[in-house]
Coordinates of C-alpha atoms in Angstrom, one line a residue:
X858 CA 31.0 -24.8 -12.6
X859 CA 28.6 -27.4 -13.7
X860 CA 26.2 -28.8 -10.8
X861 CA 28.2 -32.0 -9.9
X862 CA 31.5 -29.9 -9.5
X863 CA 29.1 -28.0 -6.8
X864 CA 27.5 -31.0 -4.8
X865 CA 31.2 -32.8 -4.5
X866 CA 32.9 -29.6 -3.2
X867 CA 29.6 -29.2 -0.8
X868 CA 29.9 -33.5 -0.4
X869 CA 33.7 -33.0 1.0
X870 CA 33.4 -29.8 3.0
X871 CA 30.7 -31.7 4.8
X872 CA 32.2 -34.8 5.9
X873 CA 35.7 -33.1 6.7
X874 CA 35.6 -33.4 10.9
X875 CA 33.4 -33.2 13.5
X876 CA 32.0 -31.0 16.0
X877 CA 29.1 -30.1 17.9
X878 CA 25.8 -31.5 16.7
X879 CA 27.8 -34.0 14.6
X880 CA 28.8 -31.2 12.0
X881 CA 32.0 -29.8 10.9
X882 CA 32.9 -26.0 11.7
X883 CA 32.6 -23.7 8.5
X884 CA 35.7 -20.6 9.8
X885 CA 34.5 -17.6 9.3
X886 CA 35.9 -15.4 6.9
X887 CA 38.0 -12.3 8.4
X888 CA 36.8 -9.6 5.6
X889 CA 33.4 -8.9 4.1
X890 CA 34.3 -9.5 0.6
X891 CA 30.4 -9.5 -0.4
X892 CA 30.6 -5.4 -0.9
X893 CA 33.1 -6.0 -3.7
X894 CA 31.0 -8.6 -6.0
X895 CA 27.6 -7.7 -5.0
X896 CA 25.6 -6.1 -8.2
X897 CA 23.4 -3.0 -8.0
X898 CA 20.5 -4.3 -7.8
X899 CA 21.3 -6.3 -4.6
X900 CA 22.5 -3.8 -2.8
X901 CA 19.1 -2.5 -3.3
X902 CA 17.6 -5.4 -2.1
X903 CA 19.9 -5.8 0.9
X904 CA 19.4 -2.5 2.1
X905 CA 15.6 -2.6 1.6
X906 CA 15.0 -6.1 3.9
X907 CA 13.5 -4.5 6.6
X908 CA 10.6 -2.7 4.0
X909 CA 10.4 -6.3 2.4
X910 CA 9.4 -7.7 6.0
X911 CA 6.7 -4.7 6.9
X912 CA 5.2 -5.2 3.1
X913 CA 5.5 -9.1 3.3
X914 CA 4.7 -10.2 6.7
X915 CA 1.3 -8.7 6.5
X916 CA -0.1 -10.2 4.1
X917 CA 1.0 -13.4 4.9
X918 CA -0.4 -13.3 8.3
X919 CA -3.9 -12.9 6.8
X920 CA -3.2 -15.4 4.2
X921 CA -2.9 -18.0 6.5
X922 CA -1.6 -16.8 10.4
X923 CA -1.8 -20.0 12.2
X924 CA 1.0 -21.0 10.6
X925 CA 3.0 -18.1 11.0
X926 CA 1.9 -18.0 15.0
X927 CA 3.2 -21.9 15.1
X928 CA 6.7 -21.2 13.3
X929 CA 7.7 -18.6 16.2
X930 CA 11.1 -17.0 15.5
X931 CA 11.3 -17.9 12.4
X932 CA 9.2 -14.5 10.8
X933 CA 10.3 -12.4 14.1
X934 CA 12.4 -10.1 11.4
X935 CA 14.8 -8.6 14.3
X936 CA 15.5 -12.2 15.4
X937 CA 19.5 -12.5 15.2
X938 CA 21.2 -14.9 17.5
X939 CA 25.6 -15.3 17.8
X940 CA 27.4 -17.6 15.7
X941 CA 24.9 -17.3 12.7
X942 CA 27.4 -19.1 10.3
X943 CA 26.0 -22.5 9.8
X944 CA 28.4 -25.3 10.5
X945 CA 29.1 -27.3 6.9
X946 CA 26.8 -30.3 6.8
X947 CA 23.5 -31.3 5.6
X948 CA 20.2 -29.5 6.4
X949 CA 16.7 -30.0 5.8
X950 CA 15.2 -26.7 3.9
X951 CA 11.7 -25.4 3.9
X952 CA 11.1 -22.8 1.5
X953 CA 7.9 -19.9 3.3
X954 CA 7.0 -17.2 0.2
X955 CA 5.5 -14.4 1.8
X956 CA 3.4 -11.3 0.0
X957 CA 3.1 -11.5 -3.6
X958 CA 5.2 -10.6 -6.5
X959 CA 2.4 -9.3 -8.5
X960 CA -1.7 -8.6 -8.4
X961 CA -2.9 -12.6 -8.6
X962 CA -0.3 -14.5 -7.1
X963 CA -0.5 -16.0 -3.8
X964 CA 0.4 -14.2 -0.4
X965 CA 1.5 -17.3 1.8
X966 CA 3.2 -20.7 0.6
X967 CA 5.0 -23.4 2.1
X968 CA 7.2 -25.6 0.4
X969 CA 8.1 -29.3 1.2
X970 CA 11.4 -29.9 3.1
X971 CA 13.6 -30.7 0.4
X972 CA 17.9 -31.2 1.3
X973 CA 20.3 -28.6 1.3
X974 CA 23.9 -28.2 2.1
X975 CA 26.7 -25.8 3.7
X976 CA 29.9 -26.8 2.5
X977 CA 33.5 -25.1 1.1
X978 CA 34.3 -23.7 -2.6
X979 CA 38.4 -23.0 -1.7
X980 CA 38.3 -21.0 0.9
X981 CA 34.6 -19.5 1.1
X982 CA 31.7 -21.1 2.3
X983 CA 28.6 -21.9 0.5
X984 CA 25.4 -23.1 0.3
X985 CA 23.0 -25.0 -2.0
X986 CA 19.2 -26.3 -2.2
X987 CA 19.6 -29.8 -3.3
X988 CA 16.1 -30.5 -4.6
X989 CA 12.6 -29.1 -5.8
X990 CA 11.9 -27.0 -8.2
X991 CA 13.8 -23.8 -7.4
X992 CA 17.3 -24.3 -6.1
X993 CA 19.1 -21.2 -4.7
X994 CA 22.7 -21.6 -4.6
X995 CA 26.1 -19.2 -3.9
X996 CA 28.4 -18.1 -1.9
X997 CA 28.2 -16.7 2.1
X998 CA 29.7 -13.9 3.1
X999 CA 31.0 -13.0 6.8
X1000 CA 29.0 -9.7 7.7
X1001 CA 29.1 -10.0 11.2
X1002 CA 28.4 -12.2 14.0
X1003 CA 25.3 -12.4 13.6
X1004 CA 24.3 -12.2 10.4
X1005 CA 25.7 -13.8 7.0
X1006 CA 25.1 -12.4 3.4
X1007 CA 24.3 -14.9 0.4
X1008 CA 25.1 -14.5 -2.6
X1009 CA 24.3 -16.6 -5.8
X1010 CA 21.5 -17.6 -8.2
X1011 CA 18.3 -19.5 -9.2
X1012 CA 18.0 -23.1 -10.5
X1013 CA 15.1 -24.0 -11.8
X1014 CA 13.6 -27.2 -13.1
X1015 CA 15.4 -30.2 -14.5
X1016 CA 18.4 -27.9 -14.7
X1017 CA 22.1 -29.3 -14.1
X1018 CA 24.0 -25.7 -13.9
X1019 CA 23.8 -23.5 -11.6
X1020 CA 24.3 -20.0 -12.9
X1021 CA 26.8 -18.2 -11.5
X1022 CA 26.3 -14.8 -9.8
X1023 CA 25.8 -11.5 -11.5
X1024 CA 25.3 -13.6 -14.7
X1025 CA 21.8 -13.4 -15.1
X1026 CA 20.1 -10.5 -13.1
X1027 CA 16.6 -12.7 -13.1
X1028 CA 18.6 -15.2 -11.5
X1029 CA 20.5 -13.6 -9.2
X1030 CA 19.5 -13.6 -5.4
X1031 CA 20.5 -12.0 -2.2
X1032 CA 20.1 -12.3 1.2
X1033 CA 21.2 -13.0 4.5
X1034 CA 21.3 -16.0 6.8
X1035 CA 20.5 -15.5 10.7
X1036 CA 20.4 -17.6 13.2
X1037 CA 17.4 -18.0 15.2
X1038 CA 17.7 -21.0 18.0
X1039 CA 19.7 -23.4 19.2
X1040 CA 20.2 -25.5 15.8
X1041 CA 17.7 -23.4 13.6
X1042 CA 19.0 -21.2 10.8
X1043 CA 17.1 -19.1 8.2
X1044 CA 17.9 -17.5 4.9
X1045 CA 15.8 -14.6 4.2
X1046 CA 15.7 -13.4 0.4
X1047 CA 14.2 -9.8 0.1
X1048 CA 12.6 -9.3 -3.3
X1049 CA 13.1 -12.6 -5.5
X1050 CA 12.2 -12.4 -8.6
X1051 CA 9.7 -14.8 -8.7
X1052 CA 6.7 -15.5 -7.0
X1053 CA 6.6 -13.2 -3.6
X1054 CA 8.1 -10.0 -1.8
X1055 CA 10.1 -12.3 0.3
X1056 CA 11.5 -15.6 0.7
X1057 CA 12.4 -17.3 4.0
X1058 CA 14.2 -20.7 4.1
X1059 CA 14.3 -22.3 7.6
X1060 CA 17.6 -24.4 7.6
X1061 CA 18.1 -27.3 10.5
X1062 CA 20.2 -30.3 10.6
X1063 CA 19.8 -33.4 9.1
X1064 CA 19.4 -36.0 10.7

């Protein structure tokens, strides 16, 4: 699927309808299809969020805590509200890095808000970082009420493909999207494979 195909499914699923907060309802998905696609690796990473918080969270707090402090539920890693499904529509992203994939690198970063999108491909919903230099996109996955696994892969740069998942294992990402407040969403991404031991992308309405 090259990258246009992706922003004009994401482009129609968002303005198909409205509902509350001026977005239109993503359904849920009855079955947990995720367990049947997901690769090794993943399922390593999936089951290990919890370790990726308690190494993570740490050492971003003494990297810089006043930020942390000021961003409230957003790093509370047993924060899981009903309903954590985003509704289709366009967000505004911003991208935390916490702990550090290797010796050197930095423990804390914030990213610019840059603009992102839920939206449909056929029946499934998915999501996509519209700008910046690295652009998760893929595929969300009913888990349960209150939580959401993602699926999908990197984009990086000037390019205009997304990779699709389980092509590339340095690409490919996973994680799970909660929701945290009224009208605030995150994505966590345990174990990236760039940069830090965990990525957090706060996700609120445009607007």
């Amino acid at each position: 699927m090259t990258r246009a195909t992706l922003l004009a499914l994401l482009a129609g699923a968002a303005l198909a309808g409205c509902a509350r907060d001026g977005l239109s309802l993503v359904d849920t998905p009855p079955e947990t299809r995720w367990r049947a696609v997901t690769t090794d690796q993943d399922r390593n990473r999936l089951r290990d969020w919890r370790k990726a918080w308690t190494t993570a969270l740490p050492a971003a707090r003494t990297a810089d805590n006043g930020v942390i402090a000021r961003a409230g539920a957003l790093f509370e890693p047993d924060r899981a509200m009903a309903n954590a499904m985003p509704p289709a529509g366009d967000y505004r992203c911003r991208t935390f890095k916490l702990g550090a994939y290797r010796p050197g690198l930095q423990t804390f970063a914030e990213r610019a808000p840059v603009r992102c999108r839920v939206g449909r491909e056929g029946e499934m919903p998915v999501f996509a970082v519209l700008e910046g230099e690295q652009r998760p996109s893929g595929t969300l996955y009913a888990e349960t009420d209150a939580r959401v696994i993602f699926l999908g892969a990197l984009e990086l740069g000037d390019e205009t493909k997304p990779f699709p998942y389980s092509f590339d294992r340095k690409r490919d990402m996973a994680g799970y999207v909660e929701r945290v407040a009224v009208g605030r969403w995150r994505l966590v991404l345990p174990y990236p494979n760039f940069d830090s031991q965990l990525d957090v992308i706060e996700l609120v309405p445009a607007g």
